[in-house]
Tab-separated table of C-alpha atoms in Angstrom:
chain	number	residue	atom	x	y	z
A	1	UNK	CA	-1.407	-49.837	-47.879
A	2	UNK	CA	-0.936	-47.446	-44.713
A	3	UNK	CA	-1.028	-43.946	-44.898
A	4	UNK	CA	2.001	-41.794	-43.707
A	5	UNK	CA	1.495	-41.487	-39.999
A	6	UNK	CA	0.519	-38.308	-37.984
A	7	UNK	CA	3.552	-36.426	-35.945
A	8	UNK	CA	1.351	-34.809	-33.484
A	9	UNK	CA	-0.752	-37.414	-31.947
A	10	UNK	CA	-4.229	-35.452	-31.425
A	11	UNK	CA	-5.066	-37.592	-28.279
A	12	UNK	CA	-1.821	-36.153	-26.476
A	13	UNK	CA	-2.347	-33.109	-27.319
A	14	UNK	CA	-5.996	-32.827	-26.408
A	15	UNK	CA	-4.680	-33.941	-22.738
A	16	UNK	CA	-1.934	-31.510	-23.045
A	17	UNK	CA	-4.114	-28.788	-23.191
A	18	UNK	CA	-6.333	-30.246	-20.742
A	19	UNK	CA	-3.605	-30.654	-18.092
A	20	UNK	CA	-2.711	-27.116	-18.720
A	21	UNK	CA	-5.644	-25.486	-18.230
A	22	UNK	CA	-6.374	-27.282	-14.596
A	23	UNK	CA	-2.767	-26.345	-13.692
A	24	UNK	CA	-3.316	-22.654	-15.036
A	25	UNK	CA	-1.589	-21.565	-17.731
A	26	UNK	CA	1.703	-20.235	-18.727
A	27	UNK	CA	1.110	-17.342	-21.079
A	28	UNK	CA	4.622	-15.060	-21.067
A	29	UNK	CA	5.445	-16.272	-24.623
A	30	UNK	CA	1.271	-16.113	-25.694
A	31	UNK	CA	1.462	-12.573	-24.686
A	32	UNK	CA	4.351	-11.362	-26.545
A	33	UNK	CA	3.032	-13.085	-29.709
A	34	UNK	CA	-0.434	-11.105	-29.077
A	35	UNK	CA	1.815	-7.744	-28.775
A	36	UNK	CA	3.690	-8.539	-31.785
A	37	UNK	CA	0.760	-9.846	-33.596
A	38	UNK	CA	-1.166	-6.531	-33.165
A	39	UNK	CA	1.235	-4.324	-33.966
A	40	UNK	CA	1.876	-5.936	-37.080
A	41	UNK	CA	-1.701	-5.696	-38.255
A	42	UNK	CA	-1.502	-2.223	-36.951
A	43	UNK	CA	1.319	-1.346	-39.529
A	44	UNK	CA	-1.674	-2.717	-42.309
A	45	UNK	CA	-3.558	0.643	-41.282
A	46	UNK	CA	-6.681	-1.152	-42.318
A	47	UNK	CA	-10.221	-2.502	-40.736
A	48	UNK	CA	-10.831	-5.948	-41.486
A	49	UNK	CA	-14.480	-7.129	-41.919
A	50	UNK	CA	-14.654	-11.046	-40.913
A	51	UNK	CA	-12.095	-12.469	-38.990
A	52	UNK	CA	-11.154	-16.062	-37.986
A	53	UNK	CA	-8.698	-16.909	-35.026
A	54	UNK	CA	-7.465	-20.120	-35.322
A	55	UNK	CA	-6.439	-22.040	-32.066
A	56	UNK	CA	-4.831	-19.321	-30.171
A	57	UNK	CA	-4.829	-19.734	-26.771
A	58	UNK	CA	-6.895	-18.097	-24.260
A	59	UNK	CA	-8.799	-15.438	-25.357
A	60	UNK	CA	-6.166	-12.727	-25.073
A	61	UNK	CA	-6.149	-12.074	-29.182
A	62	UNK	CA	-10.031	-11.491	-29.020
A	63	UNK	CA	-9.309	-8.879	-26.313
A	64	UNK	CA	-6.502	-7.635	-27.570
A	65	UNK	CA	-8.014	-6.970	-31.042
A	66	UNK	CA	-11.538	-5.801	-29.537
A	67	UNK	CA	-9.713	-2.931	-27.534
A	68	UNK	CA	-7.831	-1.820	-30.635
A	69	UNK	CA	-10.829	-1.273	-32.981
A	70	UNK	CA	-9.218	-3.460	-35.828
A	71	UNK	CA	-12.610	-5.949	-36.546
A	72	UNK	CA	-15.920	-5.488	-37.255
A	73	UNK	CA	-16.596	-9.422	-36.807
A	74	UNK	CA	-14.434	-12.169	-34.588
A	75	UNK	CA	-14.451	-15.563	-34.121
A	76	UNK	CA	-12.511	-18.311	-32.426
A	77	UNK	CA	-12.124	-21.488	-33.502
A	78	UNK	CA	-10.121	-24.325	-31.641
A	79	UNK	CA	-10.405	-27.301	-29.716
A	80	UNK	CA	-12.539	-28.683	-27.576
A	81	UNK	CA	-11.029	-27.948	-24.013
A	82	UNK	CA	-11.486	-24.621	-24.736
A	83	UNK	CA	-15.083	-22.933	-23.325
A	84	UNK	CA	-13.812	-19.524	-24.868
A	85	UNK	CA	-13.886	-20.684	-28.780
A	86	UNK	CA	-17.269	-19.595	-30.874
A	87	UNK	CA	-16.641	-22.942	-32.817
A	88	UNK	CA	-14.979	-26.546	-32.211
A	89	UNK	CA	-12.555	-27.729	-35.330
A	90	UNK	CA	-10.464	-29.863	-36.284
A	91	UNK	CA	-7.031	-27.553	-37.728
A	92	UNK	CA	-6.751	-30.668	-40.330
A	93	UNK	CA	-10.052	-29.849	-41.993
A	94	UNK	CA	-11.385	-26.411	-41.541
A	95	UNK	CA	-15.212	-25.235	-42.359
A	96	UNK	CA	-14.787	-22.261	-43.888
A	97	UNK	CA	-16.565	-21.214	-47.371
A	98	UNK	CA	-14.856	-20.058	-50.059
A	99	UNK	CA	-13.776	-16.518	-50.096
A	100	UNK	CA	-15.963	-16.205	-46.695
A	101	UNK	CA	-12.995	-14.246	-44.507
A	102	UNK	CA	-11.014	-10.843	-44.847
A	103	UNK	CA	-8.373	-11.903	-42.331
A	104	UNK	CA	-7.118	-15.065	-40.448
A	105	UNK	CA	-5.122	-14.762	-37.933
A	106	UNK	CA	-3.275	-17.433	-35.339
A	107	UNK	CA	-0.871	-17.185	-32.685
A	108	UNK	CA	1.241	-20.162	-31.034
A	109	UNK	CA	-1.289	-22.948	-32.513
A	110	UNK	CA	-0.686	-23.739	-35.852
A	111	UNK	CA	2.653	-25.553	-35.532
A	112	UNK	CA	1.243	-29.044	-34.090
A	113	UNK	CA	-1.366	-28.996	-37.205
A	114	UNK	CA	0.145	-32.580	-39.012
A	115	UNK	CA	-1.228	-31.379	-42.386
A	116	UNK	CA	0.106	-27.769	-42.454
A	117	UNK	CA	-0.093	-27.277	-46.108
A	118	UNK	CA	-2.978	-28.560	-46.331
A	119	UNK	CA	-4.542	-26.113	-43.376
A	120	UNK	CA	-2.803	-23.621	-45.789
A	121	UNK	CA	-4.432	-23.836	-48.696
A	122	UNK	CA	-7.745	-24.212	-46.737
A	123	UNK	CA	-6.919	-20.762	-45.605
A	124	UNK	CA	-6.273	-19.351	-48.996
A	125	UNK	CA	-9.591	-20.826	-50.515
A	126	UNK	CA	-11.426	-19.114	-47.402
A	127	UNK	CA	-10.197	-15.534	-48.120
A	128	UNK	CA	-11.373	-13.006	-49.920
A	129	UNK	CA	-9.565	-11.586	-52.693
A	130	UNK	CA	-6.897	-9.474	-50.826
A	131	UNK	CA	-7.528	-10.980	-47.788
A	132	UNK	CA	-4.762	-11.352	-45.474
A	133	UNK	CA	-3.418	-14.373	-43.264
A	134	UNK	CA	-0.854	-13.351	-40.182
A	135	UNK	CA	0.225	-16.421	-38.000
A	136	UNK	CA	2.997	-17.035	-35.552
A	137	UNK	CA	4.540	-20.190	-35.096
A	138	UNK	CA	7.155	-21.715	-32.740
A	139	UNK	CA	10.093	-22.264	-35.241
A	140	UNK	CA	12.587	-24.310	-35.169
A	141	UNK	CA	15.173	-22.980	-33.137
A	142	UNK	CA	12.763	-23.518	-30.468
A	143	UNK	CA	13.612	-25.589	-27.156
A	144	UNK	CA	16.983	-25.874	-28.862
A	145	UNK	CA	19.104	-26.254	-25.899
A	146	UNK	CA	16.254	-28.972	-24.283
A	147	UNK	CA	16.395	-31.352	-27.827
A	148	UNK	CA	20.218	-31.698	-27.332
A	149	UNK	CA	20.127	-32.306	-23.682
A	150	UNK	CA	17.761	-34.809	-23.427
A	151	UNK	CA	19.279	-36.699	-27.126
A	152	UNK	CA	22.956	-37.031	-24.469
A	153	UNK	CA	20.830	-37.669	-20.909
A	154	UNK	CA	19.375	-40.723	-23.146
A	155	UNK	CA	22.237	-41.802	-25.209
A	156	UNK	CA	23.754	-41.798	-22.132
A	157	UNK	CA	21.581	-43.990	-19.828
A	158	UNK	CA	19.736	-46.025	-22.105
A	159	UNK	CA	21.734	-46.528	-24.904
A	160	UNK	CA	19.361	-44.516	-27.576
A	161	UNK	CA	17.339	-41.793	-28.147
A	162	UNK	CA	13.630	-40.993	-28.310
A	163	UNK	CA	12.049	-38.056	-29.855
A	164	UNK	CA	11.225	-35.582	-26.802
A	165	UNK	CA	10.454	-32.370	-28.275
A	166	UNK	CA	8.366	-31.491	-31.640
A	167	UNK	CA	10.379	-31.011	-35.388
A	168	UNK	CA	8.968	-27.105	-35.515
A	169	UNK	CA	8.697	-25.866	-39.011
A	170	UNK	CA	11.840	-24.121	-40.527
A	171	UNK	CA	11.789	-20.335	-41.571
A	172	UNK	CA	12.506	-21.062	-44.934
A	173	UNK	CA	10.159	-24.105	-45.537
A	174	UNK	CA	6.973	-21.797	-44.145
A	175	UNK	CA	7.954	-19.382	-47.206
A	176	UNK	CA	7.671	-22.222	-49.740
A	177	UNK	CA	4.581	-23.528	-47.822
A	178	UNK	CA	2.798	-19.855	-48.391
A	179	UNK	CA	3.834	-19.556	-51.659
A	180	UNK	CA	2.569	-23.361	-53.035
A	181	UNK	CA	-0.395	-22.554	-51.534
A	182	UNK	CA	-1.101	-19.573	-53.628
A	183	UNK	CA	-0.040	-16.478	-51.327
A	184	UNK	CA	0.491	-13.724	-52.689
A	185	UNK	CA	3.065	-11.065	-51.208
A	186	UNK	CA	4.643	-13.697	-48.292
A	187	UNK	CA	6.537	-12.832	-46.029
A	188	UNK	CA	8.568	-14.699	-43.104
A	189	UNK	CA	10.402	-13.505	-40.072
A	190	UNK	CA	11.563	-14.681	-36.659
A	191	UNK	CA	11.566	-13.054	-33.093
A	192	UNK	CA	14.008	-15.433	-30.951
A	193	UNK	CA	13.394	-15.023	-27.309
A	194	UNK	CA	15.920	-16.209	-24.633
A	195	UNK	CA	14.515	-17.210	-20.789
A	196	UNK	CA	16.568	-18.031	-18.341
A	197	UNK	CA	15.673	-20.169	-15.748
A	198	UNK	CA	16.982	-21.406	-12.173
A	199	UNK	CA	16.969	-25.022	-13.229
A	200	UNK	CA	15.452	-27.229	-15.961
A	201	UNK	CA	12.855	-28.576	-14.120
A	202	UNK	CA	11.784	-24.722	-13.611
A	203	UNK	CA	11.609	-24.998	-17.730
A	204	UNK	CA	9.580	-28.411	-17.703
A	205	UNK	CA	6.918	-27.114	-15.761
A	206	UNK	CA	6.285	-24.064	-17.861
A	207	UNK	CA	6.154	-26.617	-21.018
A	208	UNK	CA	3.479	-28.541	-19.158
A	209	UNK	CA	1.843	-25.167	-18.219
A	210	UNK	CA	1.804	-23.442	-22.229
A	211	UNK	CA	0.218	-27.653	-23.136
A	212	UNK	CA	4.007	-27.679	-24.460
A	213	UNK	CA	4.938	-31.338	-22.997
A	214	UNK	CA	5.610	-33.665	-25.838
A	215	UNK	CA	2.928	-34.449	-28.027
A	216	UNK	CA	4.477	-36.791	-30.491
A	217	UNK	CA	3.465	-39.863	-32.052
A	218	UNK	CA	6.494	-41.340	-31.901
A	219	UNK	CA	7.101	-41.010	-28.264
A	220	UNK	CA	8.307	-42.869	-25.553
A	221	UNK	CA	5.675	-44.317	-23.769
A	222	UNK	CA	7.276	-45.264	-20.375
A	223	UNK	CA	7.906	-43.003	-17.758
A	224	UNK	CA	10.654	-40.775	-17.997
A	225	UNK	CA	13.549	-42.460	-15.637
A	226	UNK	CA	15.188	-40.678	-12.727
A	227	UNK	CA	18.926	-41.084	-14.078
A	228	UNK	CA	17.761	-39.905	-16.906
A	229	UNK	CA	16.236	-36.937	-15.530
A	230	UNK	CA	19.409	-36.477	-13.596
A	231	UNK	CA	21.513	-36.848	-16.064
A	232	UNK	CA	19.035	-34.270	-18.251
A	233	UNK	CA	19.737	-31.894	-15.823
A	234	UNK	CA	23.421	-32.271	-15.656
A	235	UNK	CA	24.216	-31.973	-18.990
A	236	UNK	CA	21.963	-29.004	-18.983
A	237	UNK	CA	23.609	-27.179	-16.687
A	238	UNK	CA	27.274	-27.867	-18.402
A	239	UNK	CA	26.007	-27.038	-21.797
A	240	UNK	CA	23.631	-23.847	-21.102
A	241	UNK	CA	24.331	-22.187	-18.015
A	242	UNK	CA	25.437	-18.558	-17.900
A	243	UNK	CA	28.326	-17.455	-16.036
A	244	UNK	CA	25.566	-16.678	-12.720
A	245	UNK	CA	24.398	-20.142	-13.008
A	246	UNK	CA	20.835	-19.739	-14.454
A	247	UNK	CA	20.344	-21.564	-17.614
A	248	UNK	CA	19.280	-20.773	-21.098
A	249	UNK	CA	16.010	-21.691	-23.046
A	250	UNK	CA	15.424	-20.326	-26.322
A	251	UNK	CA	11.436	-20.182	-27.909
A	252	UNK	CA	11.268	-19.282	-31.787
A	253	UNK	CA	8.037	-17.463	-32.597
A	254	UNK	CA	8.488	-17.691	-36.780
A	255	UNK	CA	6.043	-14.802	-38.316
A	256	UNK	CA	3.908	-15.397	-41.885
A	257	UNK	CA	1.434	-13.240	-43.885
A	258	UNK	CA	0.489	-13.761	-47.279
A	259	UNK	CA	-2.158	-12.122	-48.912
A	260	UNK	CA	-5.231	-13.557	-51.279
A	261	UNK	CA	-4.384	-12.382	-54.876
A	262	UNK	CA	-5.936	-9.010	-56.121
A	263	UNK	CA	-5.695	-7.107	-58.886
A	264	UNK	CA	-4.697	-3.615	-56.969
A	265	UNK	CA	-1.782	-5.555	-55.451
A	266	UNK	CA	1.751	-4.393	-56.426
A	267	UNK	CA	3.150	-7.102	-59.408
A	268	UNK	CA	6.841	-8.168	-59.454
A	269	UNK	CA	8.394	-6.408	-62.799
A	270	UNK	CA	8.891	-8.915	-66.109
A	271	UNK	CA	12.243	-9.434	-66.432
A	272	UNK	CA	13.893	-7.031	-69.326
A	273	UNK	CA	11.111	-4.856	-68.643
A	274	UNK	CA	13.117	-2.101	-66.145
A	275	UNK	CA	13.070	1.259	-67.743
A	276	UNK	CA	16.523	2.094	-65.768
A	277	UNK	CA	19.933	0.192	-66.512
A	278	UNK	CA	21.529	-0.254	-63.440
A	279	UNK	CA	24.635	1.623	-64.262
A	280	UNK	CA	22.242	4.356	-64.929
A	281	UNK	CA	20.668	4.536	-61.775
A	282	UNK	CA	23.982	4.106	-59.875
A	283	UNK	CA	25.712	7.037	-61.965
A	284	UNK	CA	28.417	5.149	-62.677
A	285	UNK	CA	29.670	4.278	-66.438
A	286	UNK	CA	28.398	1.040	-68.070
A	287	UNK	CA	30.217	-1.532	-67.109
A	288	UNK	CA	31.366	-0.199	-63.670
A	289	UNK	CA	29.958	-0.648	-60.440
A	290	UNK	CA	30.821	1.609	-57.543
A	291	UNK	CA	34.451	-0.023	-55.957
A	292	UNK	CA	35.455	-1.247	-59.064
A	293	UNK	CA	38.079	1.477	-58.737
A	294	UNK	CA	39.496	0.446	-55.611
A	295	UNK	CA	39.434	-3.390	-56.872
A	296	UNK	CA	41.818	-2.334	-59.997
A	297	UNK	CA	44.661	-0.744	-58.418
């Protein structure tokens, strides 16, 4: 019997990445997630010994986290077509030893892993006890406007629809992921950025520039036909233009940290164990809550 098979195909992405390092790369969203990403950690107020960056890319984090003092030790790990990493890996199966790293950090990589829970609990194994992941992901509002555009442009001239751009990983599912793999403390959020471009092919070319373009398994293998293009870029402009004719492109960039369990780490109370009753702390009589009064007359 078969296995389940891969999303991402690794091939495609390895040229993906390839392709967008010859044509020079994009980084506008990269660098926002690399501001973001330090001034979170900044808000740990904390130096962290050993540190693993997985897959971002460039070397802007390494930089970025160099100027600010943060690390004693960095790394980079990622893939091959990249002459800035310290190490070569494979996301799917990751060589860290047990309890080996205080912090991991990631920024725009992670989402085209196919076994994300499994990277996950890799992750959690390799920290030390209240050692801290932080990782930004595209989410899954991303290229929102692009998925419905090209699911009509196809419907449309060939009578079906392919998968063009990647399933990114929900808000709420990352949460769950964290917590199965034995997080403590997680936490989720999302910063939803908005670009507006002349055209779509403006967009395209930046999604071949970030190593964007689709990576899929699953994808259509011919070339991409002119009236479908066409009609791509017609529905795009009816659907997502603004009222001065440049149209909209929204990028996800869904935030996680979790920590590795420690004993100094604050514990959620057992329920019945509050020393308060709620009325108490609200000053209000038992059995009231505050606008009860308005509710009754």
């Amino acid at each position: 019997m078969s296995g389940p098979v891969d999303v991402f195909d690794p091939r495609a992405l390895a040229a993906r990445r390839r392709r967008a390092l010859a044509l020079g790369p994009e980084t506008f969203l990269l660098d926002r997630a690399v501001e973001d990403l330090l001034d979170r950690l900044g808000a740990v107020k904390r130096r962290f010994g050993t540190v693993a960056d997985l897959g971002t890319p460039t070397d802007a984090l390494r930089a970025a986290l160099d100027g600010a003092g943060m690390v004693d030790r960095y790394f980079a790990f990622g893939p091959a077509e990249r002459a800035d990493v310290d190490a070569v890996v494979d996301p799917e199966i990751l060589p860290f030893a047990p309890q080996s790293l205080d912090l991991v950090v990631s920024a725009l990589a992670l989402q085209s892993v196919n076994d994300l829970p499994g990277a996950l609990a890799q992750i959690r194994r390799a920290l030390r006890p209240d050692g801290l992941l932080l990782a930004g992901f595209l989410g899954s509002g991303t290229l929102q406007e692009l998925r419905e555009a090209f699911a009509i442009a196809e419907s449309d001239t060939l009578g079906g629809i392919s998968p063009r751009v990647a399933p990114f990983a929900d808000l709420r599912d990352l949460g769950g992921l964290l917590q199965r793999a034995g997080f403590a403390l997680p936490v989720t959020d999302v910063d939803r950025v908005v670009v507006r471009y002349g055209d779509p092919l403006a967009l395209l070319n930046d999604l071949r520039r970030m190593g964007a373009a689709n990576p899929l398994t699953d994808r259509r293998r011919a070339p991409l036909l002119r009236r479908t293009l066409a009609r791509l870029f017609e529905v795009y402009a009816e659907r997502f233009s603004d009222p001065d004719g440049r149209l909209r492109a929204t990028f996800e960039i869904a935030w996680v940290s979790g920590w590795a369990p420690h004993e100094s780490q604050q514990k959620p109370l057992r329920p019945g164990s509050a020393k308060m009753r709620l009325a108490e702390a609200l000053k209000v009589p038992e059995g009231r809550l505050p606008g009860d009064e308005d509710e009754a007359q």
